[in-house]
Short mmCIF file of N, CA and C in Angstrom, two decimals:
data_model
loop_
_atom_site.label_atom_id
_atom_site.label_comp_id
_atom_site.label_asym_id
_atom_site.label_seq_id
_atom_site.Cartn_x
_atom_site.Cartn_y
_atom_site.Cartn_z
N UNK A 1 103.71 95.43 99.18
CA UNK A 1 104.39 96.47 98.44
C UNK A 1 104.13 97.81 99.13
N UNK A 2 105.17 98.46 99.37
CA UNK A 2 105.11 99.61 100.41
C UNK A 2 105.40 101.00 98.80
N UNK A 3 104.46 101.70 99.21
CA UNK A 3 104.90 102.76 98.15
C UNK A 3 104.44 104.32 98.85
N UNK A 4 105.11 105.35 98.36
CA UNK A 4 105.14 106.83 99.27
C UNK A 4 104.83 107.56 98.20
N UNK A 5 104.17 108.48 97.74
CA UNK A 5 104.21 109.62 96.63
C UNK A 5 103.87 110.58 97.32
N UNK A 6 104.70 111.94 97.13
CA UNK A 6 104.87 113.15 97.43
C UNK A 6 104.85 114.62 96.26
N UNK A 7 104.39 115.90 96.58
CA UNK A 7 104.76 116.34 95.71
C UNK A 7 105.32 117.36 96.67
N UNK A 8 106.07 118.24 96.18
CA UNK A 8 106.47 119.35 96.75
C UNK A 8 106.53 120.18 95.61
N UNK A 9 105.91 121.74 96.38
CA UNK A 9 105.76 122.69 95.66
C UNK A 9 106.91 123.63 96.37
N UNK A 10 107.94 124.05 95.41
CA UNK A 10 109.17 124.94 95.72
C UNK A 10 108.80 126.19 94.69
N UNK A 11 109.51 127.40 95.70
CA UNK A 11 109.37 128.77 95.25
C UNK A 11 110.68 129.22 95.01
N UNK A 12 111.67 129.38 93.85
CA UNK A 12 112.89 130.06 93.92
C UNK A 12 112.73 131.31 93.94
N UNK A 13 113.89 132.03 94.00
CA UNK A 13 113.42 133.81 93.56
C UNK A 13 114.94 134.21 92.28
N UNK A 14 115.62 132.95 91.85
CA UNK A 14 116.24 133.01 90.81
C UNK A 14 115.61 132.49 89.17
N UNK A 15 116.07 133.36 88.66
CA UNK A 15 115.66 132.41 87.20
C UNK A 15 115.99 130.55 86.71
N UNK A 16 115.17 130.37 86.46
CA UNK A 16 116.02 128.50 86.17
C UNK A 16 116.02 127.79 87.07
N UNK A 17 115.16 126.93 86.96
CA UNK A 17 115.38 126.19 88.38
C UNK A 17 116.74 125.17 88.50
N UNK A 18 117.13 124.79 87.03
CA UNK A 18 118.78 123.94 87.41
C UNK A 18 119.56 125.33 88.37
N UNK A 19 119.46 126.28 88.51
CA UNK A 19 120.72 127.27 88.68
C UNK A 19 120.26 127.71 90.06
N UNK A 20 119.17 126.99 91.00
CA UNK A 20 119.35 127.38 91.89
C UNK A 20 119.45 126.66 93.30
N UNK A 21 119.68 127.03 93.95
CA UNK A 21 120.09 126.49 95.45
C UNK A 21 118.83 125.97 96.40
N UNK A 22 118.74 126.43 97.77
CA UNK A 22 117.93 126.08 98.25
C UNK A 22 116.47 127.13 98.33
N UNK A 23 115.31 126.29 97.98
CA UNK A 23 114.10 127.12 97.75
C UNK A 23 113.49 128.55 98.58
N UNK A 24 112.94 129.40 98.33
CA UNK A 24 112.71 130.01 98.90
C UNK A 24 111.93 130.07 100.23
N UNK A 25 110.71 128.83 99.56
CA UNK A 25 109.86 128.79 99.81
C UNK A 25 109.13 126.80 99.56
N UNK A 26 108.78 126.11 100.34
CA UNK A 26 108.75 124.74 100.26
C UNK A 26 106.99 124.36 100.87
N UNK A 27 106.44 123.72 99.74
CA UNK A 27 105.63 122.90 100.79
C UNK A 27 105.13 121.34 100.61
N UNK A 28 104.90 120.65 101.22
CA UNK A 28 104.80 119.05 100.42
C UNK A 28 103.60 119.09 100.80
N UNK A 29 103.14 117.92 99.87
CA UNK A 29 101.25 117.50 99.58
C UNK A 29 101.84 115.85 99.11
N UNK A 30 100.52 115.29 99.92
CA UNK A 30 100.26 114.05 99.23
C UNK A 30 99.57 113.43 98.48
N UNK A 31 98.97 114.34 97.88
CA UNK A 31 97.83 114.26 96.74
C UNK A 31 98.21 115.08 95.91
N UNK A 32 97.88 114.97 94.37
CA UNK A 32 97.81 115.71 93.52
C UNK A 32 97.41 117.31 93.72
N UNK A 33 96.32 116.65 93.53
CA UNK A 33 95.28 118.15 93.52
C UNK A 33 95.37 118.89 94.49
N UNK A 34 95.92 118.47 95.87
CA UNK A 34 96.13 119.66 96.79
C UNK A 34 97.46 120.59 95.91
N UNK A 35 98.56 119.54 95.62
CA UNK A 35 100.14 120.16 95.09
C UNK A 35 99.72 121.44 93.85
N UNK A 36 98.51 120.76 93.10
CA UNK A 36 98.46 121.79 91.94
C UNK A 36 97.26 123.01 92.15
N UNK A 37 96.66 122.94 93.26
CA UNK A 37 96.27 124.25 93.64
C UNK A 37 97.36 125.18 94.34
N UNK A 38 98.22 124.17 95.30
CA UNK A 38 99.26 124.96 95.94
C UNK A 38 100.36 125.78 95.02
N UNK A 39 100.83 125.07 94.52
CA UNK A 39 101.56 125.93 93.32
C UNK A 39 100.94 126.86 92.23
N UNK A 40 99.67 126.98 92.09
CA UNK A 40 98.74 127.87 91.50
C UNK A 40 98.91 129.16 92.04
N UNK A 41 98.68 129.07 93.23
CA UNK A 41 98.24 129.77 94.61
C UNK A 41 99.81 130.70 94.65
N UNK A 42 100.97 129.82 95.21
CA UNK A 42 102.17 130.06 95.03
C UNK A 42 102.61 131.32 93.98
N UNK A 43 102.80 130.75 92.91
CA UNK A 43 102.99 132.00 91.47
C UNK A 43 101.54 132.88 91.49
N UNK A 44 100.60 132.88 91.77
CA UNK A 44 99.39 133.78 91.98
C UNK A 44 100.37 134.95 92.87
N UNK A 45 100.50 134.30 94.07
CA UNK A 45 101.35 135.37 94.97
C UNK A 45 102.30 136.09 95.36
N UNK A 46 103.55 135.36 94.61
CA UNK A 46 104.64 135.68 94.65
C UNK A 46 104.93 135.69 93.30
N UNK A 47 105.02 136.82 92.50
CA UNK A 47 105.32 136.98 91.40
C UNK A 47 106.80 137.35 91.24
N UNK A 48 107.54 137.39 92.36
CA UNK A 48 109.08 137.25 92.60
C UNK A 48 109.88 136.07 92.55
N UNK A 49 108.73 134.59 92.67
CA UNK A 49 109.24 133.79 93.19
C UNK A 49 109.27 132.51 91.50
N UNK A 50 109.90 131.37 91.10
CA UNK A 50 109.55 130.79 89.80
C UNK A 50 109.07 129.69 91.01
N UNK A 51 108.12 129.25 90.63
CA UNK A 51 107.51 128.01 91.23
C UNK A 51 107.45 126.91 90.07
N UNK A 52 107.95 125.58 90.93
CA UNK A 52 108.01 124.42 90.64
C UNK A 52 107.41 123.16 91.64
N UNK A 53 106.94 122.05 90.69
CA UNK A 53 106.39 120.85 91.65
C UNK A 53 107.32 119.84 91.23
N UNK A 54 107.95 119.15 92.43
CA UNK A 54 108.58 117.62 92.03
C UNK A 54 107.90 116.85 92.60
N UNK A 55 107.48 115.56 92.05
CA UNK A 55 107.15 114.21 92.35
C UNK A 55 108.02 113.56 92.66
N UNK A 56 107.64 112.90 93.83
CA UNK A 56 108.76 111.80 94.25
C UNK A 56 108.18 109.98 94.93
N UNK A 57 108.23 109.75 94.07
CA UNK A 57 107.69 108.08 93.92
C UNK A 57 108.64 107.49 94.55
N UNK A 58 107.75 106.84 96.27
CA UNK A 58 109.26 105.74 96.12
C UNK A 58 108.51 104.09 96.55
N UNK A 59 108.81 103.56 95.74
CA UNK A 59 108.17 102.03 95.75
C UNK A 59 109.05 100.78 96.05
N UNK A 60 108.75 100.11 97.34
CA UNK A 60 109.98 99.06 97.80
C UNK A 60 111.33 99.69 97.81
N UNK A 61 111.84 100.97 97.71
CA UNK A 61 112.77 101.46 98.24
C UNK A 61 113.26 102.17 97.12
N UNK A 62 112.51 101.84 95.98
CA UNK A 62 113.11 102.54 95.03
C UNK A 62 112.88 104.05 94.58
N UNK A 63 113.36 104.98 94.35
CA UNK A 63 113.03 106.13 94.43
C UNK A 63 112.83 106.90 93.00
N UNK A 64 111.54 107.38 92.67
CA UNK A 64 111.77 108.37 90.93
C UNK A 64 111.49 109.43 91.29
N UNK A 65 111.99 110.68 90.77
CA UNK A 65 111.65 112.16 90.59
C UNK A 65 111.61 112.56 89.76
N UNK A 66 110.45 113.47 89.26
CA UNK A 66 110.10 114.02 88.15
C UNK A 66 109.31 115.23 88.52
N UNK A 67 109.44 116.34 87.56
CA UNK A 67 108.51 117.73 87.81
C UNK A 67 106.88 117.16 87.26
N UNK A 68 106.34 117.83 88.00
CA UNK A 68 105.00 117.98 87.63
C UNK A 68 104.48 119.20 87.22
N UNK A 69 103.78 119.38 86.14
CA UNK A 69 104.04 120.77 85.81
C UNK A 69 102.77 121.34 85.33
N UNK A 70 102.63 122.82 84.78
CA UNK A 70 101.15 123.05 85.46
C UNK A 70 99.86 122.59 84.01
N UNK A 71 100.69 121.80 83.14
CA UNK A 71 99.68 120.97 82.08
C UNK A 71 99.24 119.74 82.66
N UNK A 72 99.50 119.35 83.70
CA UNK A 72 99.39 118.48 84.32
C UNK A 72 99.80 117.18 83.68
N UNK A 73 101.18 117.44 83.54
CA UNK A 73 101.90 116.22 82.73
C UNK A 73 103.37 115.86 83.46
N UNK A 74 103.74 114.82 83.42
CA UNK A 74 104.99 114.72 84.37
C UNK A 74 105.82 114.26 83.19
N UNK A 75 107.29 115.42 83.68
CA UNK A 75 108.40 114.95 82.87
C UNK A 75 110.22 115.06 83.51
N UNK A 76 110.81 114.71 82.77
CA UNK A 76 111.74 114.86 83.45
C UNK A 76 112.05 116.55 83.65
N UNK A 77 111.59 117.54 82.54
CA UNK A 77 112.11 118.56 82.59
C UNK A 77 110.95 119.14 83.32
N UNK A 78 111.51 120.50 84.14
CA UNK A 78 109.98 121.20 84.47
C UNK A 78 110.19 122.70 84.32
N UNK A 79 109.12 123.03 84.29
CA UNK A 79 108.81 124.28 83.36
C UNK A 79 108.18 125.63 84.95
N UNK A 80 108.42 126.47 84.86
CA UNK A 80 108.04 127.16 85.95
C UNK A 80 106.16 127.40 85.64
N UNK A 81 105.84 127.17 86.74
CA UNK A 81 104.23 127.51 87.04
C UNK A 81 103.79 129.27 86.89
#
């Protein structure tokens, strides 16, 4: 069983993350705990920017995405950091 988990931490500089395009600002982690210091770090710094984490599970080819968010709970919806 082949499986990949990713998170990426994205920086918009629009309100809402449905309403926006491509990120400002991108970085991927393969561990948790690196993704949720990075996005800590992220909105710490850029208080211009809404930061978000997606998870992306992909197992035997199959692929899930979900936000990870900064309660450290995964859902479909995600909430800015």
């Amino acid at each position: 069983m082949s499986s990949k988990k990713v998170w990426t931490v994205e920086g918009y500089e629009e309100q809402g993350q449905e309403k926006h395009g491509k990120a400002s600002k991108s970085e991927t982690y393969t561990n948790e705990a690196d993704a949720k210091k990075a996005a800590k770090k992220m909105a710490d710094q850029n208080d211009h920017l809404d930061v978000y984490v997606i998870y992306t599970s992909t197992v035997n080819g199959k692929t899930e995405e979900r936000f990870f968010n900064s309660n450290g709970k995964y859902s479909e919806e995600g909430f800015e950091w």
